[in-house]
mmCIF file of C-alpha atoms in Angstrom:
data_model
loop_
_atom_site.group_PDB
_atom_site.id
_atom_site.type_symbol
_atom_site.label_atom_id
_atom_site.label_comp_id
_atom_site.label_asym_id
_atom_site.label_seq_id
_atom_site.Cartn_x
_atom_site.Cartn_y
_atom_site.Cartn_z
ATOM 1 C CA UNK A 943 100.883 85.676 149.820
ATOM 2 C CA UNK A 944 102.940 86.205 152.992
ATOM 3 C CA UNK A 945 105.233 89.243 153.131
ATOM 4 C CA UNK A 946 108.288 86.983 153.534
ATOM 5 C CA UNK A 947 107.425 85.193 150.278
ATOM 6 C CA UNK A 948 106.853 88.502 148.498
ATOM 7 C CA UNK A 949 110.398 89.584 149.341
ATOM 8 C CA UNK A 950 111.651 87.059 146.785
ATOM 9 C CA UNK A 951 109.834 89.074 144.103
ATOM 10 C CA UNK A 952 111.181 92.441 145.234
ATOM 11 C CA UNK A 953 113.512 93.024 142.266
ATOM 12 C CA UNK A 954 110.818 92.083 139.749
ATOM 13 C CA UNK A 955 108.236 94.351 141.363
ATOM 14 C CA UNK A 956 110.738 97.225 141.511
ATOM 15 C CA UNK A 957 111.468 96.942 137.802
ATOM 16 C CA UNK A 958 107.738 96.772 136.955
ATOM 17 C CA UNK A 959 107.051 99.885 139.047
ATOM 18 C CA UNK A 960 109.736 101.777 137.129
ATOM 19 C CA UNK A 961 108.336 100.555 133.789
ATOM 20 C CA UNK A 962 104.754 101.500 134.680
ATOM 21 C CA UNK A 963 105.266 104.759 136.560
ATOM 22 C CA UNK A 964 108.193 106.456 134.831
ATOM 23 C CA UNK A 965 109.317 107.734 131.455
ATOM 24 C CA UNK A 966 111.399 110.625 130.095
ATOM 25 C CA UNK A 967 109.095 113.199 131.715
ATOM 26 C CA UNK A 968 107.976 111.310 134.850
ATOM 27 C CA UNK A 969 110.301 110.168 137.618
ATOM 28 C CA UNK A 970 109.738 108.463 140.960
ATOM 29 C CA UNK A 971 111.521 109.106 144.252
ATOM 30 C CA UNK A 972 112.985 106.569 146.646
ATOM 31 C CA UNK A 973 110.199 107.022 149.197
ATOM 32 C CA UNK A 974 107.547 106.561 146.503
ATOM 33 C CA UNK A 975 109.234 103.333 145.476
ATOM 34 C CA UNK A 976 109.233 102.143 149.083
ATOM 35 C CA UNK A 977 105.514 102.979 149.365
ATOM 36 C CA UNK A 978 104.690 101.189 146.084
ATOM 37 C CA UNK A 979 106.561 98.078 147.234
ATOM 38 C CA UNK A 980 104.830 98.209 150.612
ATOM 39 C CA UNK A 981 101.422 98.224 148.871
ATOM 40 C CA UNK A 982 102.504 94.959 147.277
ATOM 41 C CA UNK A 983 103.470 93.416 150.616
ATOM 42 C CA UNK A 984 107.187 94.010 150.254
ATOM 43 C CA UNK A 985 109.249 95.876 152.832
ATOM 44 C CA UNK A 986 112.268 97.921 151.701
ATOM 45 C CA UNK A 987 114.789 100.446 152.998
ATOM 46 C CA UNK A 988 116.450 103.264 151.093
ATOM 47 C CA UNK A 989 119.830 101.535 151.085
ATOM 48 C CA UNK A 990 118.325 98.339 149.632
ATOM 49 C CA UNK A 991 116.618 100.354 146.872
ATOM 50 C CA UNK A 992 119.953 101.781 145.764
ATOM 51 C CA UNK A 993 121.456 98.264 145.750
ATOM 52 C CA UNK A 994 118.531 96.833 143.780
ATOM 53 C CA UNK A 995 118.600 99.593 141.164
ATOM 54 C CA UNK A 996 122.333 99.020 140.731
ATOM 55 C CA UNK A 997 121.632 95.304 140.190
ATOM 56 C CA UNK A 998 118.946 96.068 137.595
ATOM 57 C CA UNK A 999 121.320 98.445 135.805
ATOM 58 C CA UNK A 1000 124.039 95.796 135.722
ATOM 59 C CA UNK A 1001 121.441 93.401 134.285
ATOM 60 C CA UNK A 1002 120.921 95.848 131.406
ATOM 61 C CA UNK A 1003 117.965 98.002 132.429
ATOM 62 C CA UNK A 1004 118.382 101.648 131.394
ATOM 63 C CA UNK A 1005 117.535 103.336 134.714
ATOM 64 C CA UNK A 1006 118.471 106.983 135.027
ATOM 65 C CA UNK A 1007 118.929 108.455 138.517
ATOM 66 C CA UNK A 1008 119.007 112.178 139.266
ATOM 67 C CA UNK A 1009 119.788 113.691 142.638
ATOM 68 C CA UNK A 1010 116.892 115.753 143.984
ATOM 69 C CA UNK A 1011 117.478 117.343 147.381
ATOM 70 C CA UNK A 1012 118.730 114.697 149.799
ATOM 71 C CA UNK A 1013 117.620 111.765 147.681
ATOM 72 C CA UNK A 1014 117.335 110.456 144.131
ATOM 73 C CA UNK A 1015 114.585 110.224 141.574
ATOM 74 C CA UNK A 1016 114.606 107.523 138.922
ATOM 75 C CA UNK A 1017 113.075 106.897 135.522
ATOM 76 C CA UNK A 1018 113.389 104.400 132.709
ATOM 77 C CA UNK A 1019 115.440 105.698 129.769
ATOM 78 C CA UNK A 1020 115.486 103.604 126.620
ATOM 79 C CA UNK A 1021 112.689 101.098 126.060
ATOM 80 C CA UNK A 1022 112.300 98.450 123.346
ATOM 81 C CA UNK A 1023 109.811 100.789 121.616
ATOM 82 C CA UNK A 1024 109.730 104.583 121.485
ATOM 83 C CA UNK A 1025 106.385 106.344 121.905
ATOM 84 C CA UNK A 1026 106.355 107.368 118.224
ATOM 85 C CA UNK A 1027 106.847 103.717 117.235
ATOM 86 C CA UNK A 1028 103.989 102.602 119.478
ATOM 87 C CA UNK A 1029 101.736 105.231 117.898
ATOM 88 C CA UNK A 1030 102.560 103.762 114.488
ATOM 89 C CA UNK A 1031 101.625 100.296 115.751
ATOM 90 C CA UNK A 1032 98.316 101.579 117.146
ATOM 91 C CA UNK A 1033 97.557 103.309 113.835
ATOM 92 C CA UNK A 1034 98.318 100.090 111.949
ATOM 93 C CA UNK A 1035 96.011 98.058 114.182
ATOM 94 C CA UNK A 1036 93.220 100.637 113.921
ATOM 95 C CA UNK A 1037 93.389 100.942 110.150
ATOM 96 C CA UNK A 1038 93.686 97.209 109.415
ATOM 97 C CA UNK A 1039 90.335 96.025 108.126
ATOM 98 C CA UNK A 1040 91.191 92.369 108.623
ATOM 99 C CA UNK A 1041 91.537 92.838 112.415
ATOM 100 C CA UNK A 1042 88.155 92.675 114.156
ATOM 101 C CA UNK A 1043 87.023 95.399 116.559
ATOM 102 C CA UNK A 1044 87.356 93.028 119.505
ATOM 103 C CA UNK A 1045 90.888 91.996 118.555
ATOM 104 C CA UNK A 1046 91.863 95.605 117.800
ATOM 105 C CA UNK A 1047 90.998 96.633 121.353
ATOM 106 C CA UNK A 1048 92.891 93.650 122.790
ATOM 107 C CA UNK A 1049 96.009 94.396 120.728
ATOM 108 C CA UNK A 1050 95.958 98.107 121.579
ATOM 109 C CA UNK A 1051 95.736 97.291 125.291
ATOM 110 C CA UNK A 1052 98.802 95.086 124.907
ATOM 111 C CA UNK A 1053 100.639 97.844 123.025
ATOM 112 C CA UNK A 1054 99.792 100.255 125.857
ATOM 113 C CA UNK A 1055 101.522 97.831 128.230
ATOM 114 C CA UNK A 1056 104.814 98.473 126.426
ATOM 115 C CA UNK A 1057 105.107 101.978 127.864
ATOM 116 C CA UNK A 1058 104.342 103.940 131.044
ATOM 117 C CA UNK A 1059 100.809 104.608 132.242
ATOM 118 C CA UNK A 1060 101.285 108.277 131.305
ATOM 119 C CA UNK A 1061 102.318 107.619 127.720
ATOM 120 C CA UNK A 1062 99.640 104.922 127.423
ATOM 121 C CA UNK A 1063 97.076 107.729 127.808
ATOM 122 C CA UNK A 1064 98.513 109.389 124.707
ATOM 123 C CA UNK A 1065 97.991 106.136 122.797
ATOM 124 C CA UNK A 1066 94.405 105.928 124.071
ATOM 125 C CA UNK A 1067 93.795 109.375 122.618
ATOM 126 C CA UNK A 1068 94.339 107.916 119.137
ATOM 127 C CA UNK A 1069 91.786 105.122 119.455
ATOM 128 C CA UNK A 1070 88.789 105.475 117.106
ATOM 129 C CA UNK A 1071 88.207 101.793 116.401
ATOM 130 C CA UNK A 1072 84.421 101.832 116.796
ATOM 131 C CA UNK A 1073 83.679 103.550 113.480
ATOM 132 C CA UNK A 1074 86.227 101.708 111.345
ATOM 133 C CA UNK A 1075 85.110 99.086 108.835
ATOM 134 C CA UNK A 1076 86.349 95.786 110.245
ATOM 135 C CA UNK A 1077 86.171 92.142 109.296
ATOM 136 C CA UNK A 1078 83.752 89.917 111.201
ATOM 137 C CA UNK A 1079 85.844 86.752 111.012
ATOM 138 C CA UNK A 1080 87.608 86.295 114.346
ATOM 139 C CA UNK A 1081 89.402 83.143 113.153
ATOM 140 C CA UNK A 1082 91.697 85.027 110.759
ATOM 141 C CA UNK A 1083 94.541 85.150 113.324
ATOM 142 C CA UNK A 1084 94.504 81.393 113.735
ATOM 143 C CA UNK A 1085 94.213 80.936 109.970
ATOM 144 C CA UNK A 1086 97.358 82.997 109.369
ATOM 145 C CA UNK A 1087 99.213 81.110 112.091
ATOM 146 C CA UNK A 1088 98.186 77.763 110.615
ATOM 147 C CA UNK A 1089 99.184 78.851 107.097
ATOM 148 C CA UNK A 1090 102.669 79.745 108.320
ATOM 149 C CA UNK A 1091 102.878 76.418 110.159
ATOM 150 C CA UNK A 1092 101.939 74.618 106.930
ATOM 151 C CA UNK A 1093 104.598 76.527 104.970
ATOM 152 C CA UNK A 1094 107.260 75.769 107.591
ATOM 153 C CA UNK A 1095 106.345 72.067 107.704
ATOM 154 C CA UNK A 1096 105.969 71.819 103.883
ATOM 155 C CA UNK A 1097 102.373 70.552 104.159
ATOM 156 C CA UNK A 1098 99.141 71.208 102.286
ATOM 157 C CA UNK A 1099 96.048 72.768 103.852
ATOM 158 C CA UNK A 1100 92.328 72.359 103.219
ATOM 159 C CA UNK A 1101 89.504 74.799 103.913
ATOM 160 C CA UNK A 1102 86.046 75.933 102.937
ATOM 161 C CA UNK A 1103 85.657 79.296 101.222
ATOM 162 C CA UNK A 1104 82.685 81.648 101.423
ATOM 163 C CA UNK A 1105 81.180 84.799 99.925
ATOM 164 C CA UNK A 1106 78.767 87.248 101.542
ATOM 165 C CA UNK A 1107 75.176 87.061 100.319
ATOM 166 C CA UNK A 1108 72.806 89.980 99.818
ATOM 167 C CA UNK A 1109 71.185 89.170 103.172
ATOM 168 C CA UNK A 1110 74.631 89.434 104.817
ATOM 169 C CA UNK A 1111 75.065 85.725 105.419
ATOM 170 C CA UNK A 1112 78.058 83.561 104.638
ATOM 171 C CA UNK A 1113 77.471 81.319 101.623
ATOM 172 C CA UNK A 1114 79.978 78.526 101.094
ATOM 173 C CA UNK A 1115 81.356 78.340 97.573
ATOM 174 C CA UNK A 1116 80.980 75.163 95.516
ATOM 175 C CA UNK A 1117 78.384 73.832 97.925
ATOM 176 C CA UNK A 1118 80.800 73.687 100.830
ATOM 177 C CA UNK A 1119 83.402 71.635 98.946
ATOM 178 C CA UNK A 1120 86.830 71.767 100.578
ATOM 179 C CA UNK A 1121 89.713 73.426 98.750
ATOM 180 C CA UNK A 1122 93.021 71.551 98.887
ATOM 181 C CA UNK A 1123 96.046 73.776 98.229
ATOM 182 C CA UNK A 1124 99.785 74.033 98.786
ATOM 183 C CA UNK A 1125 100.490 77.342 100.578
ATOM 184 C CA UNK A 1126 103.594 79.220 99.479
ATOM 185 C CA UNK A 1127 103.110 82.732 100.807
ATOM 186 C CA UNK A 1128 100.874 85.326 102.438
ATOM 187 C CA UNK A 1129 100.631 88.885 101.140
ATOM 188 C CA UNK A 1130 98.959 92.109 102.206
ATOM 189 C CA UNK A 1131 97.083 93.903 99.432
ATOM 190 C CA UNK A 1132 94.387 96.598 99.479
ATOM 191 C CA UNK A 1133 93.951 96.197 103.263
ATOM 192 C CA UNK A 1134 93.395 92.425 103.129
ATOM 193 C CA UNK A 1135 95.519 89.346 103.731
ATOM 194 C CA UNK A 1136 95.756 86.885 100.855
ATOM 195 C CA UNK A 1137 97.080 83.344 100.714
ATOM 196 C CA UNK A 1138 99.114 82.623 97.572
ATOM 197 C CA UNK A 1139 98.940 78.889 96.862
ATOM 198 C CA UNK A 1140 99.148 76.120 94.283
ATOM 199 C CA UNK A 1141 95.656 74.719 93.809
ATOM 200 C CA UNK A 1142 95.299 70.930 93.635
ATOM 201 C CA UNK A 1143 92.270 71.011 91.352
ATOM 202 C CA UNK A 1144 93.245 73.642 88.772
ATOM 203 C CA UNK A 1145 97.018 72.976 89.000
ATOM 204 C CA UNK A 1146 97.556 76.727 88.939
ATOM 205 C CA UNK A 1147 98.727 79.470 91.266
ATOM 206 C CA UNK A 1148 95.673 80.967 92.976
ATOM 207 C CA UNK A 1149 95.069 83.451 95.785
ATOM 208 C CA UNK A 1150 92.408 83.481 98.506
ATOM 209 C CA UNK A 1151 91.279 86.055 101.052
ATOM 210 C CA UNK A 1152 92.314 84.668 104.442
ATOM 211 C CA UNK A 1153 89.313 86.163 106.243
ATOM 212 C CA UNK A 1154 86.958 84.194 103.950
ATOM 213 C CA UNK A 1155 88.387 80.808 104.911
ATOM 214 C CA UNK A 1156 86.517 78.458 107.239
ATOM 215 C CA UNK A 1157 87.533 75.219 108.969
ATOM 216 C CA UNK A 1158 91.136 75.505 107.854
ATOM 217 C CA UNK A 1159 93.278 72.452 108.738
ATOM 218 C CA UNK A 1160 96.687 71.032 107.898
ATOM 219 C CA UNK A 1161 96.835 67.782 105.974
ATOM 220 C CA UNK A 1162 99.523 65.130 105.989
ATOM 221 C CA UNK A 1163 100.257 65.635 102.292
ATOM 222 C CA UNK A 1164 103.446 67.319 101.129
ATOM 223 C CA UNK A 1165 103.175 70.588 99.212
ATOM 224 C CA UNK A 1166 103.207 70.765 95.429
ATOM 225 C CA UNK A 1167 103.934 73.537 92.936
ATOM 226 C CA UNK A 1168 107.504 74.290 93.974
ATOM 227 C CA UNK A 1169 108.634 74.853 90.385
ATOM 228 C CA UNK A 1170 105.842 77.394 89.818
ATOM 229 C CA UNK A 1171 106.801 79.400 92.882
ATOM 230 C CA UNK A 1172 110.556 79.325 92.414
ATOM 231 C CA UNK A 1173 110.088 81.586 89.387
ATOM 232 C CA UNK A 1174 107.394 83.749 91.062
ATOM 233 C CA UNK A 1175 108.197 87.193 92.450
ATOM 234 C CA UNK A 1176 105.462 87.753 95.036
ATOM 235 C CA UNK A 1177 105.746 91.549 94.892
ATOM 236 C CA UNK A 1178 105.415 91.549 91.101
ATOM 237 C CA UNK A 1179 102.515 89.082 91.284
ATOM 238 C CA UNK A 1180 100.471 91.354 93.580
ATOM 239 C CA UNK A 1181 101.421 94.550 91.715
ATOM 240 C CA UNK A 1182 99.944 93.206 88.481
ATOM 241 C CA UNK A 1183 96.569 92.412 90.091
ATOM 242 C CA UNK A 1184 94.125 95.202 90.866
ATOM 243 C CA UNK A 1185 92.240 94.332 94.047
ATOM 244 C CA UNK A 1186 93.830 90.871 93.672
ATOM 245 C CA UNK A 1187 91.374 90.086 90.863
ATOM 246 C CA UNK A 1188 92.617 87.549 88.338
ATOM 247 C CA UNK A 1189 92.552 88.166 84.622
ATOM 248 C CA UNK A 1190 94.538 87.412 81.505
ATOM 249 C CA UNK A 1191 97.982 88.897 81.883
ATOM 250 C CA UNK A 1192 98.746 91.426 79.161
ATOM 251 C CA UNK A 1193 101.511 93.862 78.347
ATOM 252 C CA UNK A 1194 99.541 97.095 78.262
ATOM 253 C CA UNK A 1195 100.620 100.489 76.898
ATOM 254 C CA UNK A 1196 99.360 103.602 78.696
ATOM 255 C CA UNK A 1197 99.546 107.222 77.501
ATOM 256 C CA UNK A 1198 99.654 109.514 80.548
ATOM 257 C CA UNK A 1199 99.629 113.220 81.190
ATOM 258 C CA UNK A 1200 102.857 114.375 82.844
ATOM 259 C CA UNK A 1201 100.966 115.169 86.063
ATOM 260 C CA UNK A 1202 100.233 111.440 86.443
ATOM 261 C CA UNK A 1203 103.862 110.353 86.760
ATOM 262 C CA UNK A 1204 103.400 109.960 90.521
ATOM 263 C CA UNK A 1205 100.308 107.780 90.022
ATOM 264 C CA UNK A 1206 102.299 105.407 87.806
ATOM 265 C CA UNK A 1207 105.236 105.266 90.218
ATOM 266 C CA UNK A 1208 102.932 104.633 93.191
ATOM 267 C CA UNK A 1209 101.300 101.734 91.373
ATOM 268 C CA UNK A 1210 104.153 100.134 89.407
ATOM 269 C CA UNK A 1211 107.339 101.396 91.073
ATOM 270 C CA UNK A 1212 110.180 103.661 90.011
ATOM 271 C CA UNK A 1213 111.798 101.056 87.746
ATOM 272 C CA UNK A 1214 109.234 101.315 84.954
ATOM 273 C CA UNK A 1215 110.610 103.363 82.033
ATOM 274 C CA UNK A 1216 108.831 106.534 80.878
ATOM 275 C CA UNK A 1217 108.902 107.328 77.167
ATOM 276 C CA UNK A 1218 108.199 110.893 76.124
ATOM 277 C CA UNK A 1219 105.267 111.207 73.692
ATOM 278 C CA UNK A 1220 105.093 115.007 73.506
ATOM 279 C CA UNK A 1221 105.567 117.979 75.823
ATOM 280 C CA UNK A 1222 102.505 117.034 77.872
ATOM 281 C CA UNK A 1223 102.432 113.222 77.750
ATOM 282 C CA UNK A 1224 104.581 110.153 78.344
ATOM 283 C CA UNK A 1225 104.015 106.433 77.731
ATOM 284 C CA UNK A 1226 104.549 103.457 80.036
ATOM 285 C CA UNK A 1227 104.313 99.749 79.265
ATOM 286 C CA UNK A 1228 103.280 97.513 82.151
ATOM 287 C CA UNK A 1229 102.275 93.892 82.716
ATOM 288 C CA UNK A 1230 98.839 93.690 84.324
ATOM 289 C CA UNK A 1231 96.095 91.129 84.850
ATOM 290 C CA UNK A 1232 93.345 92.665 82.747
ATOM 291 C CA UNK A 1233 90.192 92.643 84.860
ATOM 292 C CA UNK A 1234 87.164 94.789 85.626
ATOM 293 C CA UNK A 1235 89.065 96.462 88.468
ATOM 294 C CA UNK A 1236 91.903 97.386 86.131
ATOM 295 C CA UNK A 1237 89.443 99.106 83.770
ATOM 296 C CA UNK A 1238 87.795 100.759 86.766
ATOM 297 C CA UNK A 1239 91.178 102.095 87.856
ATOM 298 C CA UNK A 1240 91.736 103.561 84.387
ATOM 299 C CA UNK A 1241 88.278 105.153 84.385
ATOM 300 C CA UNK A 1242 88.958 106.644 87.807
ATOM 301 C CA UNK A 1243 91.993 108.459 86.393
ATOM 302 C CA UNK A 1244 89.748 110.365 83.979
ATOM 303 C CA UNK A 1245 91.420 111.900 80.948
ATOM 304 C CA UNK A 1246 94.824 111.689 82.609
ATOM 305 C CA UNK A 1247 95.524 108.142 81.414
ATOM 306 C CA UNK A 1248 94.333 106.166 78.398
ATOM 307 C CA UNK A 1249 95.088 102.677 77.084
ATOM 308 C CA UNK A 1250 96.866 102.808 73.712
ATOM 309 C CA UNK A 1251 97.444 99.089 73.197
ATOM 310 C CA UNK A 1252 97.184 96.268 72.544
ATOM 311 C CA UNK A 1253 94.064 96.649 70.421
ATOM 312 C CA UNK A 1254 92.114 93.845 72.164
ATOM 313 C CA UNK A 1255 92.557 95.560 75.535
ATOM 314 C CA UNK A 1256 91.471 98.888 74.015
ATOM 315 C CA UNK A 1257 88.383 97.141 72.605
ATOM 316 C CA UNK A 1258 87.552 95.706 76.058
ATOM 317 C CA UNK A 1259 87.876 99.189 77.523
ATOM 318 C CA UNK A 1260 85.412 100.477 74.922
ATOM 319 C CA UNK A 1261 82.971 97.684 75.831
ATOM 320 C CA UNK A 1262 83.152 98.669 79.497
ATOM 321 C CA UNK A 1263 82.475 102.311 78.621
ATOM 322 C CA UNK A 1264 79.603 101.279 76.369
ATOM 323 C CA UNK A 1265 77.989 99.240 79.152
ATOM 324 C CA UNK A 1266 78.357 102.148 81.567
ATOM 325 C CA UNK A 1267 76.735 104.468 79.030
ATOM 326 C CA UNK A 1268 73.795 102.035 78.759
ATOM 327 C CA UNK A 1269 73.470 101.728 82.551
ATOM 328 C CA UNK A 1270 73.352 105.510 83.018
ATOM 329 C CA UNK A 1271 71.314 106.211 79.883
ATOM 330 C CA UNK A 1272 73.906 108.382 78.219
#
């Protein structure tokens, strides 16, 4: 591009130089700015730099100038994201199992572009993506986007659903039959994204792991199940399900040692009432979907928590323990 044409981009290049090369601890002098612009085919004089920076400031850019010797040095002040906030975003991307390794690296590079080259190096120091357990389904991002489009347009979706086989291959469920559902929400639970939907076939609310969906498309049919979802609290729905496994919903009584108060609050929230049993124990009553994962959670808490009712749930717990005893020859 000819130098005369580049002059039209002078203000944009100047702002980008300040964004890339400066932050709270790194400034750039007028001559450095002139040199950077020259490397981009743009000629500039000191007086024009002052005028341009004033224009950018009037536009809303937070450019801080400090007099150094006979000239000024400049740096960007406030940015849309602080470094600490960007570090949180990088941590979230790294720890998210549903984001593939490839996409994690792409997203982190984009996050690095939101700060200076110096602070970007601090973000790079956090990156340990290679050893994290990640999903292998690259289409999840498009699936989530399409689900939101379906919700916004009040349309149903259809998709195939798969499980992983012992030889690490995708096996379509129900022989590859397409699921037809009305999407009503997406939730994040135990490091996975789940679609919450009204299923055409069962006429019930069901949930599906988004990363296990294949060939997801919108249909021209209007959504169903509005009445079911108007009375559904999504947060309560996910809280009742351990690992998002379905099971018969029961009102379960738990006797807990006092030291396990935090465990109960972390799982069920601060609103659940505690009833004192004795000096060392309290009781809580919670609504849960009784499943194998729920019993596994109880077992994992050792002697700190035990199910006291209802009797049929206690009996199921005993059956689980009996099977474990048989498996381990106890």
